[in-house]
Amino acid sequence: MCVAIPGRVIELYKDEALVEFIGSKKIVNTSLIKNVKIGDYLLIHVGIAIEKIDKDEGRKTIDIFKSMISKLEE
């Protein structure tokens, strides 16, 4: 099973972006996605942005991941 994690773009570089995940930040490759902008939500798999998703879907998915993490920490 493969899992892609949603994150929000906070800085842009050439073919890369600094993306904020649940409590962390990472530079990811964005060469597969066109017109990436600050504030966009991306799905990231093994350090590569594979899809742009809308903000509502991104926020909902992040909330689901936060809930899962919270349950694991109990």
PDB file of N, CA and C in Angstrom, residues 25-61:
ATOM      1  N   LYS A  25       8.246  20.426   8.226  1.00  0.00           N
ATOM      2  CA  LYS A  25       8.428  21.046   6.912  1.00  0.00           C
ATOM      3  C   LYS A  25       9.477  20.247   6.151  1.00  0.00           C
ATOM      4  N   LYS A  26       9.306  20.180   4.842  1.00  0.00           N
ATOM      5  CA  LYS A  26      10.244  19.425   4.014  1.00  0.00           C
ATOM      6  C   LYS A  26      10.273  20.024   2.609  1.00  0.00           C
ATOM      7  N   ILE A  27      11.444  20.010   2.000  1.00  0.00           N
ATOM      8  CA  ILE A  27      11.545  20.426   0.596  1.00  0.00           C
ATOM      9  C   ILE A  27      11.208  19.219  -0.264  1.00  0.00           C
ATOM     10  N   VAL A  28      10.282  19.418  -1.206  1.00  0.00           N
ATOM     11  CA  VAL A  28       9.849  18.326  -2.080  1.00  0.00           C
ATOM     12  C   VAL A  28      10.022  18.732  -3.541  1.00  0.00           C
ATOM     13  N   ASN A  29      10.138  17.748  -4.384  1.00  0.00           N
ATOM     14  CA  ASN A  29      10.245  17.966  -5.820  1.00  0.00           C
ATOM     15  C   ASN A  29       8.857  18.259  -6.388  1.00  0.00           C
ATOM     16  N   THR A  30       8.735  19.320  -7.177  1.00  0.00           N
ATOM     17  CA  THR A  30       7.446  19.705  -7.756  1.00  0.00           C
ATOM     18  C   THR A  30       7.448  19.656  -9.285  1.00  0.00           C
ATOM     19  N   SER A  31       8.430  19.021  -9.870  1.00  0.00           N
ATOM     20  CA  SER A  31       8.570  19.052 -11.330  1.00  0.00           C
ATOM     21  C   SER A  31       7.419  18.370 -12.075  1.00  0.00           C
ATOM     22  N   LEU A  32       6.633  17.538 -11.400  1.00  0.00           N
ATOM     23  CA  LEU A  32       5.501  16.876 -12.065  1.00  0.00           C
ATOM     24  C   LEU A  32       4.220  17.711 -12.053  1.00  0.00           C
ATOM     25  N   ILE A  33       4.225  18.820 -11.297  1.00  0.00           N
ATOM     26  CA  ILE A  33       3.027  19.635 -11.126  1.00  0.00           C
ATOM     27  C   ILE A  33       3.244  21.001 -11.764  1.00  0.00           C
ATOM     28  N   LYS A  34       2.289  21.452 -12.554  1.00  0.00           N
ATOM     29  CA  LYS A  34       2.393  22.762 -13.195  1.00  0.00           C
ATOM     30  C   LYS A  34       1.759  23.842 -12.326  1.00  0.00           C
ATOM     31  N   ASN A  35       2.305  25.034 -12.406  1.00  0.00           N
ATOM     32  CA  ASN A  35       1.744  26.229 -11.767  1.00  0.00           C
ATOM     33  C   ASN A  35       1.552  26.089 -10.261  1.00  0.00           C
ATOM     34  N   VAL A  36       2.554  25.594  -9.578  1.00  0.00           N
ATOM     35  CA  VAL A  36       2.488  25.499  -8.122  1.00  0.00           C
ATOM     36  C   VAL A  36       2.648  26.900  -7.540  1.00  0.00           C
ATOM     37  N   LYS A  37       1.795  27.234  -6.572  1.00  0.00           N
ATOM     38  CA  LYS A  37       1.822  28.552  -5.932  1.00  0.00           C
ATOM     39  C   LYS A  37       1.874  28.383  -4.415  1.00  0.00           C
ATOM     40  N   ILE A  38       2.364  29.417  -3.747  1.00  0.00           N
ATOM     41  CA  ILE A  38       2.344  29.414  -2.280  1.00  0.00           C
ATOM     42  C   ILE A  38       0.893  29.323  -1.828  1.00  0.00           C
ATOM     43  N   GLY A  39       0.641  28.453  -0.854  1.00  0.00           N
ATOM     44  CA  GLY A  39      -0.707  28.216  -0.353  1.00  0.00           C
ATOM     45  C   GLY A  39      -1.393  27.015  -0.970  1.00  0.00           C
ATOM     46  N   ASP A  40      -0.857  26.501  -2.097  1.00  0.00           N
ATOM     47  CA  ASP A  40      -1.435  25.303  -2.721  1.00  0.00           C
ATOM     48  C   ASP A  40      -1.254  24.103  -1.801  1.00  0.00           C
ATOM     49  N   TYR A  41      -2.182  23.173  -1.900  1.00  0.00           N
ATOM     50  CA  TYR A  41      -2.079  21.892  -1.200  1.00  0.00           C
ATOM     51  C   TYR A  41      -1.683  20.836  -2.215  1.00  0.00           C
ATOM     52  N   LEU A  42      -0.685  20.045  -1.840  1.00  0.00           N
ATOM     53  CA  LEU A  42      -0.167  19.001  -2.720  1.00  0.00           C
ATOM     54  C   LEU A  42      -0.194  17.670  -1.996  1.00  0.00           C
ATOM     55  N   LEU A  43      -0.345  16.605  -2.769  1.00  0.00           N
ATOM     56  CA  LEU A  43      -0.150  15.257  -2.226  1.00  0.00           C
ATOM     57  C   LEU A  43       1.294  14.874  -2.508  1.00  0.00           C
ATOM     58  N   ILE A  44       1.992  14.427  -1.457  1.00  0.00           N
ATOM     59  CA  ILE A  44       3.410  14.110  -1.550  1.00  0.00           C
ATOM     60  C   ILE A  44       3.611  12.622  -1.295  1.00  0.00           C
ATOM     61  N   HIS A  45       4.373  12.004  -2.181  1.00  0.00           N
ATOM     62  CA  HIS A  45       4.734  10.592  -2.010  1.00  0.00           C
ATOM     63  C   HIS A  45       6.240  10.481  -2.205  1.00  0.00           C
ATOM     64  N   VAL A  46       6.937   9.956  -1.230  1.00  0.00           N
ATOM     65  CA  VAL A  46       8.397   9.786  -1.206  1.00  0.00           C
ATOM     66  C   VAL A  46       9.144  11.035  -1.684  1.00  0.00           C
ATOM     67  N   GLY A  47       8.716  12.198  -1.195  1.00  0.00           N
ATOM     68  CA  GLY A  47       9.417  13.439  -1.488  1.00  0.00           C
ATOM     69  C   GLY A  47       9.089  14.090  -2.821  1.00  0.00           C
ATOM     70  N   ILE A  48       8.073  13.561  -3.507  1.00  0.00           N
ATOM     71  CA  ILE A  48       7.690  14.104  -4.815  1.00  0.00           C
ATOM     72  C   ILE A  48       6.216  14.486  -4.789  1.00  0.00           C
ATOM     73  N   ALA A  49       5.923  15.707  -5.229  1.00  0.00           N
ATOM     74  CA  ALA A  49       4.529  16.136  -5.346  1.00  0.00           C
ATOM     75  C   ALA A  49       3.914  15.408  -6.535  1.00  0.00           C
ATOM     76  N   ILE A  50       2.814  14.687  -6.275  1.00  0.00           N
ATOM     77  CA  ILE A  50       2.205  13.901  -7.351  1.00  0.00           C
ATOM     78  C   ILE A  50       0.869  14.457  -7.817  1.00  0.00           C
ATOM     79  N   GLU A  51       0.286  15.369  -7.020  1.00  0.00           N
ATOM     80  CA  GLU A  51      -1.007  15.918  -7.407  1.00  0.00           C
ATOM     81  C   GLU A  51      -1.300  17.175  -6.603  1.00  0.00           C
ATOM     82  N   LYS A  52      -1.956  18.147  -7.254  1.00  0.00           N
ATOM     83  CA  LYS A  52      -2.447  19.329  -6.547  1.00  0.00           C
ATOM     84  C   LYS A  52      -3.888  19.034  -6.149  1.00  0.00           C
ATOM     85  N   ILE A  53      -4.253  19.363  -4.901  1.00  0.00           N
ATOM     86  CA  ILE A  53      -5.622  19.144  -4.441  1.00  0.00           C
ATOM     87  C   ILE A  53      -6.190  20.476  -3.963  1.00  0.00           C
ATOM     88  N   ASP A  54      -7.522  20.577  -3.941  1.00  0.00           N
ATOM     89  CA  ASP A  54      -8.108  21.850  -3.514  1.00  0.00           C
ATOM     90  C   ASP A  54      -7.945  22.032  -2.009  1.00  0.00           C
ATOM     91  N   LYS A  55      -8.041  23.264  -1.563  1.00  0.00           N
ATOM     92  CA  LYS A  55      -7.751  23.608  -0.170  1.00  0.00           C
ATOM     93  C   LYS A  55      -8.661  22.887   0.818  1.00  0.00           C
ATOM     94  N   ASP A  56      -9.948  22.786   0.493  1.00  0.00           N
ATOM     95  CA  ASP A  56     -10.869  22.097   1.412  1.00  0.00           C
ATOM     96  C   ASP A  56     -10.495  20.628   1.565  1.00  0.00           C
ATOM     97  N   GLU A  57     -10.213  19.971   0.452  1.00  0.00           N
ATOM     98  CA  GLU A  57      -9.813  18.560   0.511  1.00  0.00           C
ATOM     99  C   GLU A  57      -8.501  18.411   1.274  1.00  0.00           C
ATOM    100  N   GLY A  58      -7.567  19.322   1.040  1.00  0.00           N
ATOM    101  CA  GLY A  58      -6.289  19.276   1.746  1.00  0.00           C
ATOM    102  C   GLY A  58      -6.464  19.408   3.240  1.00  0.00           C
ATOM    103  N   ARG A  59      -7.265  20.372   3.664  1.00  0.00           N
ATOM    104  CA  ARG A  59      -7.496  20.597   5.093  1.00  0.00           C
ATOM    105  C   ARG A  59      -8.213  19.409   5.739  1.00  0.00           C
ATOM    106  N   LYS A  60      -9.219  18.871   5.038  1.00  0.00           N
ATOM    107  CA  LYS A  60      -9.951  17.716   5.570  1.00  0.00           C
ATOM    108  C   LYS A  60      -9.033  16.508   5.732  1.00  0.00           C
ATOM    109  N   THR A  61      -8.192  16.280   4.726  1.00  0.00           N
ATOM    110  CA  THR A  61      -7.282  15.140   4.776  1.00  0.00           C
ATOM    111  C   THR A  61      -6.260  15.302   5.896  1.00  0.00           C
TER     112      THR A  61
END
